[in-house]
Short mmCIF file of C-alpha atoms in Angstrom, two decimals:
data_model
loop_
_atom_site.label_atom_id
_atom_site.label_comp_id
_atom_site.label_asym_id
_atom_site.label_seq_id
_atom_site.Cartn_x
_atom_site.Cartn_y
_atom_site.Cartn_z
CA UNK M 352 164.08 6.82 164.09
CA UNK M 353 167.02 8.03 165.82
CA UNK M 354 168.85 11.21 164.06
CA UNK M 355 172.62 10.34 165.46
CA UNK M 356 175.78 9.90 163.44
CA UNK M 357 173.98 9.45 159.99
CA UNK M 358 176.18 9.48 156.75
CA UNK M 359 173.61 9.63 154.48
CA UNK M 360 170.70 11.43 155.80
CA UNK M 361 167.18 10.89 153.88
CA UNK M 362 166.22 14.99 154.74
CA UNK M 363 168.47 17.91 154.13
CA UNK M 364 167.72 21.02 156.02
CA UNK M 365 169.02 24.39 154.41
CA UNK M 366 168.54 27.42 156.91
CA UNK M 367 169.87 30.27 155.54
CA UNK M 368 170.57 33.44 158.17
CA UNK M 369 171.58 36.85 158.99
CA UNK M 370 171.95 37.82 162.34
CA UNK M 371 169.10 35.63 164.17
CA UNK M 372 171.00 34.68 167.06
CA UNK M 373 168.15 34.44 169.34
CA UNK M 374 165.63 31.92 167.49
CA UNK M 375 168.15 29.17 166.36
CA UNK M 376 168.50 26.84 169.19
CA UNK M 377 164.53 27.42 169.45
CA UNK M 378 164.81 26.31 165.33
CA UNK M 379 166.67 23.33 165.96
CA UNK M 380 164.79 22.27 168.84
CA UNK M 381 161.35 22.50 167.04
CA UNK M 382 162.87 20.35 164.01
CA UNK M 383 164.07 17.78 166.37
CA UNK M 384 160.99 17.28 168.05
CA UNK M 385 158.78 17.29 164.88
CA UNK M 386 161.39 14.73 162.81
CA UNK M 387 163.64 12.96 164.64
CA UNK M 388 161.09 9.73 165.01
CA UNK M 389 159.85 10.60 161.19
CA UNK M 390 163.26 10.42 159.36
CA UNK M 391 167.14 10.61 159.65
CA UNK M 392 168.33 14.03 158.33
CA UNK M 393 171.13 17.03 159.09
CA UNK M 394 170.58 20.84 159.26
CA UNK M 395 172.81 23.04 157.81
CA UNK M 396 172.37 26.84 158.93
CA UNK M 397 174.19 29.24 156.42
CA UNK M 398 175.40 32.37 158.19
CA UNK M 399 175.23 34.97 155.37
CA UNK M 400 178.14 37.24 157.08
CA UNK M 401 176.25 37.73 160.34
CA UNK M 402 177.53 40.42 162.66
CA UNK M 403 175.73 38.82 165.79
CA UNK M 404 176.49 35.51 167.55
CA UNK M 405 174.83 33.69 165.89
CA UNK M 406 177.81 31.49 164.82
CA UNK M 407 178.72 31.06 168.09
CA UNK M 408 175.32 29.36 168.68
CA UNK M 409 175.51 27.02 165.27
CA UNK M 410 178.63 25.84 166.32
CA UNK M 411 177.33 25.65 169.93
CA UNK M 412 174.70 23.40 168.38
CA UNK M 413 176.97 21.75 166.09
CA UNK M 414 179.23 20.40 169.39
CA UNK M 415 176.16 18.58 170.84
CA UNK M 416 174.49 17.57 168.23
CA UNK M 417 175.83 15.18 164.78
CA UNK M 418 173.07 16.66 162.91
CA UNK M 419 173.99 20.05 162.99
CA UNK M 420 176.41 21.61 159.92
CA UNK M 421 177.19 24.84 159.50
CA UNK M 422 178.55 27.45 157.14
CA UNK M 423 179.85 30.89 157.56
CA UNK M 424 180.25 33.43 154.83
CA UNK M 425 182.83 36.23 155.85
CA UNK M 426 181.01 38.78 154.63
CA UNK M 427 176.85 39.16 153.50
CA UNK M 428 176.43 38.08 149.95
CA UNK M 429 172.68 37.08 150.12
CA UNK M 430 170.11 34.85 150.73
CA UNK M 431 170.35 32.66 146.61
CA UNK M 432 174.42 32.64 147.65
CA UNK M 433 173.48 30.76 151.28
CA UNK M 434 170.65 28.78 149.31
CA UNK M 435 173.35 28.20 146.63
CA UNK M 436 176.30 26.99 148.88
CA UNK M 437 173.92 24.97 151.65
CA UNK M 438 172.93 22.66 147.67
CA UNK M 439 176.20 22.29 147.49
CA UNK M 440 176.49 20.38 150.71
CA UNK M 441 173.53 18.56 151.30
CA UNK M 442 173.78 14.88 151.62
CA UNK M 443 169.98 13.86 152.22
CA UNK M 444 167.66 12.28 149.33
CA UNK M 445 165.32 15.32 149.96
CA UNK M 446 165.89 18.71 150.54
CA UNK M 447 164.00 21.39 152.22
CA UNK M 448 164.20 25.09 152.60
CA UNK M 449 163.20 27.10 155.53
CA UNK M 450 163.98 30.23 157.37
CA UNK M 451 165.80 31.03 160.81
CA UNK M 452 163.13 33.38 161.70
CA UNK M 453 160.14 30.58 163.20
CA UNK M 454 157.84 32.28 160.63
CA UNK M 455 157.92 28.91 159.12
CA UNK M 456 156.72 25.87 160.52
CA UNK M 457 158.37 22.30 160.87
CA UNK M 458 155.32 20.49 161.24
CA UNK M 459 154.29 21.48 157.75
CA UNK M 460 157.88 19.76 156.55
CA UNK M 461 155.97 15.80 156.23
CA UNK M 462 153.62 16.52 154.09
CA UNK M 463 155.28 18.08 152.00
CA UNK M 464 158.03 14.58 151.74
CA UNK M 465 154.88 12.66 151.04
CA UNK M 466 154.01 14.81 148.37
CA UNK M 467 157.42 14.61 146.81
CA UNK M 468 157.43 10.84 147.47
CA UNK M 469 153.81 11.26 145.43
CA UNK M 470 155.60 12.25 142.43
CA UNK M 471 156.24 16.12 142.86
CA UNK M 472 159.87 17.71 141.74
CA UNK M 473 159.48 20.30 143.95
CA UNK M 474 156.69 21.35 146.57
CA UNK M 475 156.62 25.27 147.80
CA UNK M 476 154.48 26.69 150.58
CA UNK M 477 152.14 29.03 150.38
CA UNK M 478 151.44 31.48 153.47
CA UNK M 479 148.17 32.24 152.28
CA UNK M 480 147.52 34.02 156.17
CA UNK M 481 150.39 36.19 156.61
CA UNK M 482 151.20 37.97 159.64
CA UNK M 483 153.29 40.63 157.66
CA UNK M 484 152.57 44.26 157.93
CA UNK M 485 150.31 45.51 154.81
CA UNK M 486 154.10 47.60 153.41
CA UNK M 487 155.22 43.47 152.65
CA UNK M 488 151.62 41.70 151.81
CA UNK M 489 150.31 43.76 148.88
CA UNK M 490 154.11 44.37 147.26
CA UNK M 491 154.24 40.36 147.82
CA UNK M 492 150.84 39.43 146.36
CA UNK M 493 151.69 42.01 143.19
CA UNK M 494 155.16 40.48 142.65
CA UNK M 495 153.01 37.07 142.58
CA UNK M 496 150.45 37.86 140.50
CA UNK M 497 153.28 39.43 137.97
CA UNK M 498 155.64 36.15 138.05
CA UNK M 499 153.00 33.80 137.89
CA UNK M 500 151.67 35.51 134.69
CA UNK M 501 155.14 36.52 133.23
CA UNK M 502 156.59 32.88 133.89
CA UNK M 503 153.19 30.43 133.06
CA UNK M 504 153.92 28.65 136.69
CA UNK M 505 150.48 28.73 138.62
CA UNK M 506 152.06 29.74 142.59
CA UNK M 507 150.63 32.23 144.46
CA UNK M 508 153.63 32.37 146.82
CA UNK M 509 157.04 32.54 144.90
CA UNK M 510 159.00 34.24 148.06
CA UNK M 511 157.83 31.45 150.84
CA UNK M 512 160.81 30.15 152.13
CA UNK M 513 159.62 26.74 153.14
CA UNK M 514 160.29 24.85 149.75
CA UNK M 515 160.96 20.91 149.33
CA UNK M 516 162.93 19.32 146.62
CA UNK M 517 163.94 15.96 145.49
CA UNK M 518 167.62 16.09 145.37
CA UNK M 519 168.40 16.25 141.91
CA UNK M 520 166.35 19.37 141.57
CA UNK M 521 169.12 21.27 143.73
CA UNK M 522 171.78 19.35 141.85
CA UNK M 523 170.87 20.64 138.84
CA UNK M 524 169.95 24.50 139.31
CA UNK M 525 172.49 27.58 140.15
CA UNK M 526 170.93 30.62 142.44
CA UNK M 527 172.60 33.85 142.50
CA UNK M 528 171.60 37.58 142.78
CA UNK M 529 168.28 37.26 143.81
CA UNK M 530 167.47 34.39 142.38
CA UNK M 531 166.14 32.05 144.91
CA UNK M 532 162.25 33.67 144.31
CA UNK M 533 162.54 32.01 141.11
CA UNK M 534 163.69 27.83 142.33
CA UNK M 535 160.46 26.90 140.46
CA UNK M 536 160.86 28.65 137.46
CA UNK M 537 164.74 27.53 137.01
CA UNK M 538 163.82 23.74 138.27
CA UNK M 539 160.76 24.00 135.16
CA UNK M 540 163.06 25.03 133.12
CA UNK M 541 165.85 22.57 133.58
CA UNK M 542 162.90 19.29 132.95
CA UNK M 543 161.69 19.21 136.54
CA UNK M 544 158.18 20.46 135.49
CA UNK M 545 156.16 18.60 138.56
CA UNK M 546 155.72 21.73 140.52
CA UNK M 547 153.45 21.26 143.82
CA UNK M 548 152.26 23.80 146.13
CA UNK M 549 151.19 23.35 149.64
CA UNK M 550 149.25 25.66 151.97
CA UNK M 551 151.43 26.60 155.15
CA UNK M 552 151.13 27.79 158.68
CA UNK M 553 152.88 31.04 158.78
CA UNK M 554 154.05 32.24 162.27
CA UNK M 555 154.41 35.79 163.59
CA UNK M 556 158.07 36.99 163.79
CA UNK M 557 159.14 36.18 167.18
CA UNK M 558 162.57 37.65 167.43
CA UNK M 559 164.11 40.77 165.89
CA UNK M 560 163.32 42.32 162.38
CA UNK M 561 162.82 41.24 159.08
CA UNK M 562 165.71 42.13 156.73
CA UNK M 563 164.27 42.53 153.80
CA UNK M 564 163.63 46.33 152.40
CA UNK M 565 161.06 47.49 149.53
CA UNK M 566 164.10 47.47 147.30
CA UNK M 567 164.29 43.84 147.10
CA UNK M 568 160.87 44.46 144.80
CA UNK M 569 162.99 45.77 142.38
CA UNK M 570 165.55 43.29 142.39
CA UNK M 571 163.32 40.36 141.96
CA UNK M 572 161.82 42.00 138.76
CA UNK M 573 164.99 42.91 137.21
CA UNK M 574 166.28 39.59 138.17
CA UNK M 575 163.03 37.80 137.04
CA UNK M 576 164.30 40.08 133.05
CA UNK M 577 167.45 38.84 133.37
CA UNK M 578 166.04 34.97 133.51
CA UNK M 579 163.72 35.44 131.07
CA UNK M 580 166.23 37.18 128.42
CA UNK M 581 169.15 34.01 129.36
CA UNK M 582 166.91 31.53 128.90
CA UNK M 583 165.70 32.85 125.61
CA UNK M 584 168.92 34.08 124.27
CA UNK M 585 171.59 33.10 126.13
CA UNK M 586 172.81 30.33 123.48
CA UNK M 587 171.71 32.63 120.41
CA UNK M 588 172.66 36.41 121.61
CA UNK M 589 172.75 37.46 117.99
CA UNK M 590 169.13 36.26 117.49
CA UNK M 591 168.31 38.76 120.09
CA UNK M 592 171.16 42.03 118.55
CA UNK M 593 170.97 40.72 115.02
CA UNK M 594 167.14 41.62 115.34
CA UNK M 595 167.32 44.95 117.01
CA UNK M 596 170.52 45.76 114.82
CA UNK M 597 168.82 44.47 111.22
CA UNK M 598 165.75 46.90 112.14
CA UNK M 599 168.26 49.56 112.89
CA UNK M 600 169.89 49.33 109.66
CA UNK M 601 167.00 48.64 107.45
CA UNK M 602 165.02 52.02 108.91
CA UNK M 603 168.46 53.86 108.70
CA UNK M 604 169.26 52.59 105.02
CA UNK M 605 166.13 53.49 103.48
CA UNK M 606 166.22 56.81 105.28
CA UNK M 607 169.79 57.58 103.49
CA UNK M 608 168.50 56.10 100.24
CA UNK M 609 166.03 58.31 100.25
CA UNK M 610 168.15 61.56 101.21
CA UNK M 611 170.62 60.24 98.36
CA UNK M 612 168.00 60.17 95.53
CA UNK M 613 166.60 63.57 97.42
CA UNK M 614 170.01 65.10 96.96
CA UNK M 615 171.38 63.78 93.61
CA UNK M 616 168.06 64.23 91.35
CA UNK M 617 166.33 67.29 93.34
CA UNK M 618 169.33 68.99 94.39
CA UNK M 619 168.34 69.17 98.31
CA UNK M 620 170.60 69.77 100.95
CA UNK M 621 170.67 67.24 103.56
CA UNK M 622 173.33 68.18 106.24
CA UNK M 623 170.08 70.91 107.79
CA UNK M 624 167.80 68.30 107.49
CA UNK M 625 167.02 66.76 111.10
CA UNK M 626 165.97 63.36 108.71
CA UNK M 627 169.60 63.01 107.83
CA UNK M 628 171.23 62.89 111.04
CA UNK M 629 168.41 60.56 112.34
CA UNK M 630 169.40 57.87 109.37
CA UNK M 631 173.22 58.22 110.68
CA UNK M 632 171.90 57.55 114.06
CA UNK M 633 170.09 54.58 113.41
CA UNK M 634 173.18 53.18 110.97
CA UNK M 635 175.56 53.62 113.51
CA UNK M 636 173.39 51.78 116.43
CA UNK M 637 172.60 48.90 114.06
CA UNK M 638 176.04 48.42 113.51
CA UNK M 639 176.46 48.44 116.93
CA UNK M 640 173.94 45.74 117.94
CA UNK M 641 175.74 43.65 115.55
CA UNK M 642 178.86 43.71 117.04
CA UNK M 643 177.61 43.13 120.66
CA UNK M 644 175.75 39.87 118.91
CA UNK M 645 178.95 38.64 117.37
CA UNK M 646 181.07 39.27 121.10
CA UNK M 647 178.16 37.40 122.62
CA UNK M 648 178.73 34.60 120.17
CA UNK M 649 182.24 34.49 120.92
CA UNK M 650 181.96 34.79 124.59
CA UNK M 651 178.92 31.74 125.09
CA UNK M 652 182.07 29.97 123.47
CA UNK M 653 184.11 29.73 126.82
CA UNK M 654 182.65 29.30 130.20
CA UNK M 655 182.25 31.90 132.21
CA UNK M 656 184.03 32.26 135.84
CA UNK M 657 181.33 31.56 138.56
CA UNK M 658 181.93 34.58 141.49
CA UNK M 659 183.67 33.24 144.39
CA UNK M 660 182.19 32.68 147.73
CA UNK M 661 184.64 33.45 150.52
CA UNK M 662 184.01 31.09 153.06
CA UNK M 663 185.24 31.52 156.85
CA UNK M 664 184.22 28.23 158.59
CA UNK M 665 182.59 25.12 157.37
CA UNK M 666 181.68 22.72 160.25
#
């Protein structure tokens, strides 16, 4: 099947990058080779702000060849934001994930269509042989273990890049921060519960570094809180204060009841008594987990602004 001057591709490619210059034309020519006969579909490489050439090379690649789109962030705002703005393009019945580094492998990219075509929402790879140093395998198979347990979905490999989706999974999800570990747990959550996984080649890096540091490990769990308090509470934010506060103000009532009856029957002084200032404490911070409930009420009310994405070029 030829892959020229297609309107409505049946594949979607979404590369996401940061200064990898050197391995895209290698990228595009190893996704030519393994789908051009298989199915009609674009690439779009996301440059996330890269300092390198490696814009010059997309639209290089772009020029000479109609499958090639590209998108160029002026400045690095992350790898969900590329994810995030590449949905936003795509044109293809199916979408796939992968990234600019040849870690991941094209050839893996059919099987994982025919298991979407089989019924899956969403099929992610699993590198179950990494060639990562040991600093990035245990963090990675921790984080795993943790998110699999925390979120119920049974993937051993949250952070593999190569992912496919039908379209309307990408349609209907939002990535930002560092949200793109958690596609399968905000496609589950929005009704697309037929979550595949698929055992993938995984490549050594052939070109430059990874650029990813042992703070992103953080990130993904506070990221993974944040997801599970919104989804919980995001509608009902005084379900969440309203608890916390009515605790607060039960423990800090009785405590001043208490000191009251203490004061007006036994004649006790309360203001050196560490007791009193304790039930003040806990009166005042119930009172205050009430009123952020009632502002989060008020807020849920009107949409929120999305954050802007500054973008340089679109090809």
């Amino acid at each position: 099947m030829s892959n020229t001057s297609v309107e409505k591709p049946e594949l979607s490619i979404v590369v996401p990058l940061f200064n990898e210059q050197e391995s895209l034309r290698e990228l595009y020519n190893t996704v030519d080779k393994t789908l051009n006969e298989l199915y009609s579909f674009e690439i779009i490489f996301v440059d996330d702000g890269s300092n390198d050439e490696s814009w010059e090379v997309i639209k290089e690649l772009s020029a000479g060849h109609s499958a090639v789109r590209g998108i160029r962030f002026r400045r690095n705002y992350g790898k969900s934001a590329a994810l995030q703005k590449g949905f936003e393009k795509v044109r293809g019945n199916y979408v796939v994930t992968m990234d600019a580094d040849l870690q991941d492998d094209p050839a893996e990219i059919p099987d994982m269509i025919n298991m979407l075509t089989g019924g899956y929402d969403l099929v992610s790879g699993w590198k179950k042989k990494r060639h990562d140093p040991v600093s990035k395998t245990i963090p990675s198979k921790l984080f795993n273990i943790g998110t699999s347990w925390v979120t119920g979905i049974p993937l051993h490999d949250f952070n593999c890049g190569l992912k496919a989706y039908r379209r309307e999974v990408v349609d209907n999800i939002y990535l930002y921060g560092e949200m793109h570990r958690y596609v399968p747990l905000l496609a589950n959550w929005e009704g697309f519960s037929r979550i595949g996984e698929k055992v993938v080649v995984h490549h050594p890096r052939k070109y430059g570094r990874t650029k990813f540091g042992v703070s992103r490990g953080m990130k993904g769990f506070l990221d993974l809180v944040s997801l599970m308090f919104i989804n919980k509470y995001v509608q009902r934010p005084m379900h969440f204060f309203g608890s916390i506060g009515t605790v607060s103000l039960l423990i800090g009532g009785g405590i001043t009841f208490y000191l009251t009856i203490m004061r007006l029957f036994f004649r006790e002084y309360l203001t050196n008594r560490p007791l009193f200032l304790f039930g003040i404490m806990l009166l005042l911070l119930g009172v205050q987990f009430f009123s952020i409930g009632f502002l989060g009420e008020l807020i849920i009310k009107h949409k929120g602004e999305e954050k802007t994405i500054n973008i340089k070029d679109i090809i």
